[in-house]
Coordinates of C-alpha atoms in Angstrom, one line a residue:
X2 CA 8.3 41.5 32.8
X3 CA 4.5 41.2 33.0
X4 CA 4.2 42.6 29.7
X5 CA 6.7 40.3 28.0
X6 CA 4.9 37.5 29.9
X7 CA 2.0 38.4 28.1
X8 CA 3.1 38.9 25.0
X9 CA 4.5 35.3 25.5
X10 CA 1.2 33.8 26.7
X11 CA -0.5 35.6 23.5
X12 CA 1.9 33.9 21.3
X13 CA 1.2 30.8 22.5
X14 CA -2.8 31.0 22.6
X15 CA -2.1 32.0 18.6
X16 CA 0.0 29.0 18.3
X17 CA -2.1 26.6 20.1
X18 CA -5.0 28.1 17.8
X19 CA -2.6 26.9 14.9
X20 CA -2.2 23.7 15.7
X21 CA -5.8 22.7 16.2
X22 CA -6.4 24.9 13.0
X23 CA -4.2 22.3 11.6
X24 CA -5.2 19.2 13.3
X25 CA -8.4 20.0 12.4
X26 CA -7.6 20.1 9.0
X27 CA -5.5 16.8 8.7
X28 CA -8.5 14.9 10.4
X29 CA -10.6 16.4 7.7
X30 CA -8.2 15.2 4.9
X31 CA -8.1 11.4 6.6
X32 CA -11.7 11.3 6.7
X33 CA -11.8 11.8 3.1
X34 CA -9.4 9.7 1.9
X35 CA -11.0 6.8 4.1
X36 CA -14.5 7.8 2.3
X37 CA -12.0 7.3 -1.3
X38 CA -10.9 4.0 -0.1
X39 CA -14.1 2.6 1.0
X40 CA -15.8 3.7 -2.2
X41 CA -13.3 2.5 -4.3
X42 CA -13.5 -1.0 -2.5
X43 CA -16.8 -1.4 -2.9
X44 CA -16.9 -0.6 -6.8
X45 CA -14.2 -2.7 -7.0
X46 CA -16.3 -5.6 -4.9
X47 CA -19.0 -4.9 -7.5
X48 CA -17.1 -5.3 -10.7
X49 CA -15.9 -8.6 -9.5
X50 CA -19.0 -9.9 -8.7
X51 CA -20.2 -8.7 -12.1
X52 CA -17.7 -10.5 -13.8
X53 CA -17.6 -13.4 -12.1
X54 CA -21.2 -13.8 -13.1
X55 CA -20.8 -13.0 -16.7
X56 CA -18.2 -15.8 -16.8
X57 CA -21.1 -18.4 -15.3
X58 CA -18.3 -18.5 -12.3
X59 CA -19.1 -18.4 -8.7
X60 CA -17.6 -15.1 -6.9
X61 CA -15.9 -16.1 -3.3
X62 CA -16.7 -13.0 -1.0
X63 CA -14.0 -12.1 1.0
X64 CA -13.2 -13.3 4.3
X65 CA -14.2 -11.4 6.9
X66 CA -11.6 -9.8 8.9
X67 CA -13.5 -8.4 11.7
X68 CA -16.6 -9.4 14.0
X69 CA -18.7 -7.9 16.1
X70 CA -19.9 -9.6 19.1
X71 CA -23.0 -9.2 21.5
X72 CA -23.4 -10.7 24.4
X73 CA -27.4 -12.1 25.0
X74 CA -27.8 -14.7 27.9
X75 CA -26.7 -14.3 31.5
X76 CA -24.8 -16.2 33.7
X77 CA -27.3 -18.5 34.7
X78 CA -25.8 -22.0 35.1
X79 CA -22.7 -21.1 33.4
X80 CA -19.7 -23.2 33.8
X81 CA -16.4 -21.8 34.7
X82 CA -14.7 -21.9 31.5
X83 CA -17.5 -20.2 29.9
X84 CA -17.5 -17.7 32.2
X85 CA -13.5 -17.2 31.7
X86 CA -13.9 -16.4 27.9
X87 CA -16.6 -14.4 28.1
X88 CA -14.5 -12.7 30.5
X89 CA -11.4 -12.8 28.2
X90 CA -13.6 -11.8 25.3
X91 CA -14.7 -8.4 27.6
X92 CA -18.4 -9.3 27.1
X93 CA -19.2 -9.6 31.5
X94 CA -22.9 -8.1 30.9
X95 CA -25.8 -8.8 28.9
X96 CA -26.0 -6.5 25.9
X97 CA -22.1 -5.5 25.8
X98 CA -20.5 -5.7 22.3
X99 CA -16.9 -5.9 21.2
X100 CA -15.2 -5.7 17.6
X101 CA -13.1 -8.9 17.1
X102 CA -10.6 -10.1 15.0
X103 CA -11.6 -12.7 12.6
X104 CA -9.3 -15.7 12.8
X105 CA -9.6 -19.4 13.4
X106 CA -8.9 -18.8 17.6
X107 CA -11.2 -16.2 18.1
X108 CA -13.7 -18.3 16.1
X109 CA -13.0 -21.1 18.1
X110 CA -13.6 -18.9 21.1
X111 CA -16.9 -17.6 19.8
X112 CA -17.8 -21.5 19.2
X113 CA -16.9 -22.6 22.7
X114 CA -19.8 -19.7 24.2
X115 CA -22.3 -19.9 21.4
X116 CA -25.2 -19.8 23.6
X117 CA -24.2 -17.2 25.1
X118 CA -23.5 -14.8 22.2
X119 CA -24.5 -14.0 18.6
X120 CA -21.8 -12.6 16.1
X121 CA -21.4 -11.3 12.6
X122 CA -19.6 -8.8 10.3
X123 CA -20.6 -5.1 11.0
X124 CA -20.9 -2.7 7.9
X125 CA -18.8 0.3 7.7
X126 CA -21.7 2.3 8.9
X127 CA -22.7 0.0 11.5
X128 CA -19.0 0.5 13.1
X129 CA -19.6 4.4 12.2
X130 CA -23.0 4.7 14.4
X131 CA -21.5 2.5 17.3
X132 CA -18.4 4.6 17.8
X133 CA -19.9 7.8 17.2
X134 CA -22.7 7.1 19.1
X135 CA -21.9 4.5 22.3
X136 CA -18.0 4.9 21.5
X137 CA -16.3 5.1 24.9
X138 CA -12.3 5.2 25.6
X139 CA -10.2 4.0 28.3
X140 CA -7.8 6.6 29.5
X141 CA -6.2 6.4 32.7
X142 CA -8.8 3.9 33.9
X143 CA -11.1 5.6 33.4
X144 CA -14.2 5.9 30.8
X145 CA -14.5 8.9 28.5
X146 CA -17.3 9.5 26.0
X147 CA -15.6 10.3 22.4
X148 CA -17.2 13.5 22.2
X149 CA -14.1 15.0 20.0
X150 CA -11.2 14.0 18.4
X151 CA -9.0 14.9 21.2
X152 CA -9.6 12.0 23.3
X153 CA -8.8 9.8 20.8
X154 CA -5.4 11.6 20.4
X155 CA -4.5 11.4 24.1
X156 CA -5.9 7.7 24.1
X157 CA -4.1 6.4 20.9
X158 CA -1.8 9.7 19.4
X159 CA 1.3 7.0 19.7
X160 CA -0.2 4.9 16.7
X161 CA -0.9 7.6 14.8
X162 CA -4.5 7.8 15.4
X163 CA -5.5 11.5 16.3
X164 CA -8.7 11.5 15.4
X165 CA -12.2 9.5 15.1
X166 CA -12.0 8.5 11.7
X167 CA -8.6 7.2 12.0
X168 CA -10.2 5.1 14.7
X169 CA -13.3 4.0 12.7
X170 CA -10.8 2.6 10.0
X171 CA -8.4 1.6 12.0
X172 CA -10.9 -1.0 13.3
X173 CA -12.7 -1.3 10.0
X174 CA -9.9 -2.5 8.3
X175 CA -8.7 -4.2 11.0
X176 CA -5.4 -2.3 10.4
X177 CA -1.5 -2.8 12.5
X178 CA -2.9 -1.1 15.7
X179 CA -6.3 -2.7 15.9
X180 CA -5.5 -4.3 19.2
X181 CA -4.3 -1.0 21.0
X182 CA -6.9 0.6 19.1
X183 CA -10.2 -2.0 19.9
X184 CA -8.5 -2.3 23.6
X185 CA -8.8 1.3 24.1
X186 CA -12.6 1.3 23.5
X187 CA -14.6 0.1 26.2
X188 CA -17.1 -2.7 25.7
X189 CA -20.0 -1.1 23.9
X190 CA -22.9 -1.1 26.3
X191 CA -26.0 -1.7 24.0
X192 CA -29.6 -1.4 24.9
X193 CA -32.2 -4.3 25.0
X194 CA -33.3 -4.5 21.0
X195 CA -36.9 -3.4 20.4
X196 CA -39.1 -5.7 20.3
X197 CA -36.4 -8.3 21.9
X198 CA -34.4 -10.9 20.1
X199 CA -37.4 -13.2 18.7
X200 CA -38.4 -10.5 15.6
X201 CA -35.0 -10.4 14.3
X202 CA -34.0 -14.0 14.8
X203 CA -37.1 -15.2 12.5
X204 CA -36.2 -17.3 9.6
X205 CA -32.5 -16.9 9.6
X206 CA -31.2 -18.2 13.0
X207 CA -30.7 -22.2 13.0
X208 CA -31.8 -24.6 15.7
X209 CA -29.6 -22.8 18.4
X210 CA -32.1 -20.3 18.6
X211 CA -30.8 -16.7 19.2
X212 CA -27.2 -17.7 19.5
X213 CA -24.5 -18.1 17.2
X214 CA -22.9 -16.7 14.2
X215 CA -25.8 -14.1 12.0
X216 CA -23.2 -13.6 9.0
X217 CA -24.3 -9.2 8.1
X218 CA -27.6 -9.9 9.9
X219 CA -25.8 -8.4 12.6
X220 CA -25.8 -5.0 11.1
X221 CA -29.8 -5.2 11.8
X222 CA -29.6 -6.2 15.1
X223 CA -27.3 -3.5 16.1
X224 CA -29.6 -1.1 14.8
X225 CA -32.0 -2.2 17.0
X226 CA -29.9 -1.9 19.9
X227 CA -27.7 1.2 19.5

């Protein structure tokens, strides 16, 4: 029997081989199709800003459909309900940032802690270097670095998500499983930016200071904290 058993366990090494041969592969193949889409987006973002300007007409960018948001003051003072949304939102510690649906009640959200946040849209990139590089999952309770696209199959495999670029666009796009998706990633624990908040904020920040919404200015900030 021991040789049989072997030849079984053989077998199965050659199949298991196989399939991450193939899963491999199929990640590869999503990756380049989201690189397709993205590309094809933006030309298409171009043109109609081209044209719109041609015509003398004002182009309306799209809405954005996703937000990333940092938290930047303590708790100091804060008053309970505050505290409960920042709580709800994830963000319990200075410097954590979470991707957030755009819509008129998370906005309203974002409005009721504005000094203790700032907010904006994130590039494609920007969401690349977070997840790739602070990009954390919550399986089992517990926190796992996404060092392969494994994790993210055991983590999110039941939407169809098997590897990190399905997650990147998943969030990106803020696609049907962004909420399993963005609640399987931990709050992104970013460092103090260099130089602090005061060189970024210059010029572009209103009267509220460091607080509030920074529109893509975001993307610049991040860098400075990731």
């Amino acid at each position: 029997g021991s040789n049989a058993e072997y030849m079984g366990r053989a077998e199965e090494a050659v199949a298991a081989k196989r399939r991450a041969v193939e899963k491999k592969r199929e990640a590869f193949v999503r990756a380049e199709k989201y690189v397709k889409e993205a590309r094809a987006s933006e030309r298409s973002l171009i043109r109609m800003r081209r044209m719109a300007k041609a015509a003398g007409n004002f182009f309306a960018e799209p809405e954005a459909k996703l937000l990333f948001v940092i938290r930047i003051r303590g708790t100091q003072g804060i008053d309970p309900r505050s505290r409960k949304i920042l709580q709800l939102l994830r963000l319990r510690q200075v410097h954590n940032g979470v991707f957030v649906k755009a819509n008129s009640a998370s906005l309203e959200m974002l409005r009721l802690v504005r000094p203790y946040i700032t907010w904006g849209t994130p590039s494609l990139s920007t969401i690349k270097q977070l997840v790739y590089k602070r990009g954390f999952l919550k399986i089992n309770r517990q926190r796992l670095p996404i060092t392969d696209n494994t994790v993210v199959e055991q983590a999110l495999g039941a939407k169809n998500i098997i590897c990190v670029e399905d997650l990147i666009h998943e969030i990106a796009t803020v696609g049907p499983a962004f909420k399993e998706a963005n609640n399987a990633l931990w709050p992104f624990k970013l460092s103090s930016p260099r130089g602090g908040f005061e060189n970024i904020k210059r010029g572009w920040v209103g009267e509220s200071g460091d607080a509030g919404s920074r529109e893509g200015f975001i993307n610049q900030l991040i860098a400075q904290m990731n």
